[in-house]
Tab-separated table of C-alpha atoms and ligand atoms in Angstrom:
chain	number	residue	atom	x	y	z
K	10	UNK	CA	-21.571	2.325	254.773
K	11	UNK	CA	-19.714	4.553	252.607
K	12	UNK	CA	-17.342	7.082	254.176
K	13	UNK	CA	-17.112	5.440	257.653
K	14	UNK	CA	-13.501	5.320	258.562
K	15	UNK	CA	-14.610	1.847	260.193
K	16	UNK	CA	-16.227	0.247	257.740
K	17	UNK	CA	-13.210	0.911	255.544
K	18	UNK	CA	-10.552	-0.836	258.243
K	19	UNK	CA	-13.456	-3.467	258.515
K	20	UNK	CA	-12.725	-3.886	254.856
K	21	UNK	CA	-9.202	-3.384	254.765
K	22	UNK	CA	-9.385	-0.518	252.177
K	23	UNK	CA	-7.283	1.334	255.234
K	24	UNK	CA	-4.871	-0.453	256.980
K	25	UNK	CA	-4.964	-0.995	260.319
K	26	UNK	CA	-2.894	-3.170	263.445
K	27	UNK	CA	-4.977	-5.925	263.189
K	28	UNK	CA	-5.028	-8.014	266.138
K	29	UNK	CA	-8.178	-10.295	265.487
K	30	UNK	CA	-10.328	-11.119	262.142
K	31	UNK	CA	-12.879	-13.069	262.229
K	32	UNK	CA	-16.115	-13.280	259.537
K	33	UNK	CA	-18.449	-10.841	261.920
K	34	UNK	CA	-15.606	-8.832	264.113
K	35	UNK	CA	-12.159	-7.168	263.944
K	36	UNK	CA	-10.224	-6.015	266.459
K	37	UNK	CA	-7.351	-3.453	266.030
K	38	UNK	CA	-5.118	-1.574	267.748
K	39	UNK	CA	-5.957	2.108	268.669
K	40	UNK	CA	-4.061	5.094	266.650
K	41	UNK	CA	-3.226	7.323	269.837
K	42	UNK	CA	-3.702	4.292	272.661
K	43	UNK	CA	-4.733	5.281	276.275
K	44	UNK	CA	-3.058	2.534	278.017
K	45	UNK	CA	-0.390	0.078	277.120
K	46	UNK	CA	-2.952	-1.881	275.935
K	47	UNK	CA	-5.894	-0.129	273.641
K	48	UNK	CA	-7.545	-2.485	271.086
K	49	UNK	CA	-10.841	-1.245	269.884
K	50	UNK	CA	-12.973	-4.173	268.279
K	51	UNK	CA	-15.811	-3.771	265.985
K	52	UNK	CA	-18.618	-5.780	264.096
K	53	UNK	CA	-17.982	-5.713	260.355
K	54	UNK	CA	-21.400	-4.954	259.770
K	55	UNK	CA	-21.760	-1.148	260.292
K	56	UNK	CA	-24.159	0.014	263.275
K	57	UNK	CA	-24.033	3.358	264.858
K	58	UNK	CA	-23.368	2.479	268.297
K	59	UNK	CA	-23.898	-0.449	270.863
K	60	UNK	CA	-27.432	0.187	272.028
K	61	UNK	CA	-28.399	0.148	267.792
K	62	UNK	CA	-26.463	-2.876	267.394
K	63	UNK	CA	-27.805	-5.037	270.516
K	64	UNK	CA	-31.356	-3.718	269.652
K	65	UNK	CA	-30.619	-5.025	266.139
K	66	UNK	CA	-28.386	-8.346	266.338
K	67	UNK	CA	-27.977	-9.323	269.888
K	68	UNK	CA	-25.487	-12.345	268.918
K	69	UNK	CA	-23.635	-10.335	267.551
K	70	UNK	CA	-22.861	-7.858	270.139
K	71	UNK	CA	-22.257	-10.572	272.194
K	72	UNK	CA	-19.911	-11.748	269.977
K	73	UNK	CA	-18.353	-8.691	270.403
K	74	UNK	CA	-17.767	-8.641	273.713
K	75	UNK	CA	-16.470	-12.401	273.685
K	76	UNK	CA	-14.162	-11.196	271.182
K	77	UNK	CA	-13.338	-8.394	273.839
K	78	UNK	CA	-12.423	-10.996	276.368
K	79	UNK	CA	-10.308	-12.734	274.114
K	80	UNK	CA	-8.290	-10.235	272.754
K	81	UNK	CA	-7.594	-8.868	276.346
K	82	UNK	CA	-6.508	-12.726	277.330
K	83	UNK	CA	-4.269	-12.564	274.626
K	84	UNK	CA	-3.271	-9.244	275.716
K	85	UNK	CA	-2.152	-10.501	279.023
K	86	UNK	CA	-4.378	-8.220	280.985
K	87	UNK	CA	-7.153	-10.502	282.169
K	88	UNK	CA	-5.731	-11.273	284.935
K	89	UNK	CA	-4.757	-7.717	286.413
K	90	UNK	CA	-7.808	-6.362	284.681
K	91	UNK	CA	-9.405	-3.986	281.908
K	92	UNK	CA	-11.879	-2.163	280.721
K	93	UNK	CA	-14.376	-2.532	278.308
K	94	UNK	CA	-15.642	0.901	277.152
K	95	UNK	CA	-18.437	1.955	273.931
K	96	UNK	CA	-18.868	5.980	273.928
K	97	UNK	CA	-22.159	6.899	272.472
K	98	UNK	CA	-22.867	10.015	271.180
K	99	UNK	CA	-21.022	13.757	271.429
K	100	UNK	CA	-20.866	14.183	275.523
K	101	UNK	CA	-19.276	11.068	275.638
K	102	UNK	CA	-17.320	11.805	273.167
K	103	UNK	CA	-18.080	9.205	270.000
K	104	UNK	CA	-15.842	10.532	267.253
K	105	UNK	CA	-16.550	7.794	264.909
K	106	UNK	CA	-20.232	6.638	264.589
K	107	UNK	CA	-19.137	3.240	264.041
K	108	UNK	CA	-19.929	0.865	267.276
K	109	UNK	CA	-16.518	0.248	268.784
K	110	UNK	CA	-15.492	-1.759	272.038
K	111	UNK	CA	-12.163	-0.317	273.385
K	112	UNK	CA	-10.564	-2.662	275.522
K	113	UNK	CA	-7.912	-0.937	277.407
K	114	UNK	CA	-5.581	-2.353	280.168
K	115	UNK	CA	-1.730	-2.773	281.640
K	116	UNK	CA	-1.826	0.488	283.415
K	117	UNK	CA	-4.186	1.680	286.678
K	118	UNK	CA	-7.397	3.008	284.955
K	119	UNK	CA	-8.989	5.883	286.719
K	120	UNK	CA	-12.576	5.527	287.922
K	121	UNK	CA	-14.473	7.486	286.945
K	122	UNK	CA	-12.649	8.194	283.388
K	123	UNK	CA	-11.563	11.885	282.768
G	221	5GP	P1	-14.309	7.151	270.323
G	221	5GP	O1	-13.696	8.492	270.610
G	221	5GP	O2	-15.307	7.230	269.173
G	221	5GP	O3	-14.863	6.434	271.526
G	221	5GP	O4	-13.116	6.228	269.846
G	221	5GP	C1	-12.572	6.312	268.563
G	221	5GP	C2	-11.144	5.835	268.658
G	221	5GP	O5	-10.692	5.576	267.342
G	221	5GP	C3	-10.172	6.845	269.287
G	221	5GP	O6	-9.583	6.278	270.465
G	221	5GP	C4	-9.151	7.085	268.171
G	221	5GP	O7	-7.822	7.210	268.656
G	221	5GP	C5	-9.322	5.878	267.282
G	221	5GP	N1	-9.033	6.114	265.873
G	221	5GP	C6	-9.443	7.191	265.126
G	221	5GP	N2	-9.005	7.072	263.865
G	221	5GP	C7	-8.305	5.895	263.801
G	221	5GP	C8	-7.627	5.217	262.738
G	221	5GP	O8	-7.570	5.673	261.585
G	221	5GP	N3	-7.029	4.037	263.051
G	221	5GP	C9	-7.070	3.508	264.318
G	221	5GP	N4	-6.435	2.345	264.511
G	221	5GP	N5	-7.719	4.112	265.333
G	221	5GP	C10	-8.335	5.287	265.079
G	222	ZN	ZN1	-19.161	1.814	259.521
């Protein structure tokens, strides 16, 4: 999709901290991270959010969320725990209409989230 800031790290026209690529997902470090650890990981493929993406290629959001799990592994927080977080729409404040999994750990995480 032209002029989605995700697409375009998806594609590497804008660089990013990559931290997995694989032919359907990337997963990337976030710009202004939450927690020690913040990866967000996305489907190449552009869908809007992750209700629109499971409705249209289940495999692929759970391919998603495997690569989730393996990124935090990697991460080192799967043992003391994370969380796996998609925003959809405004009031949960989506900023880029792009489905993204943030995976965030190494820190207590509030429940619920500010
Ligand atoms: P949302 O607010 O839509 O749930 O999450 C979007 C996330 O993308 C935010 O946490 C924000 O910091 C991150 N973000 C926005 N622009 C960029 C960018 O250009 N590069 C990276 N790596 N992250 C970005
Ligand atoms: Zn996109």
């Amino acid at each position: 999709m032209s002029d989605c800031l995700f697409c375009a790290i998806a594609s590497g026209d804008i660089p990013a901290a990559v931290v997995h690529r694989d032919e359907r997902a990337v997963a990337f470090r976030d710009i202004d991270p939450k927690a020690p650890v913040h990866v967000l990981v996305i489907p190449v493929e552009h869908h809007a959010n992750a209700a629109d993406l499971a409705a249209a290629d289940p495999a692929l959001a759970g391919h998603l969320l495997a690569v989730a799990g393996a990124v935090a592994a990697a991460e080192g927080v799967s043992e003391s725990g994370y969380r796996m977080v998609s925003n959809t729409g405004p009031q949960a404040g989506q900023s880029v209409p792009h489905v993204h999994v943030h995976v965030l750990g190494g820190r207590d995480l509030s429940w619920p989230p500010g």
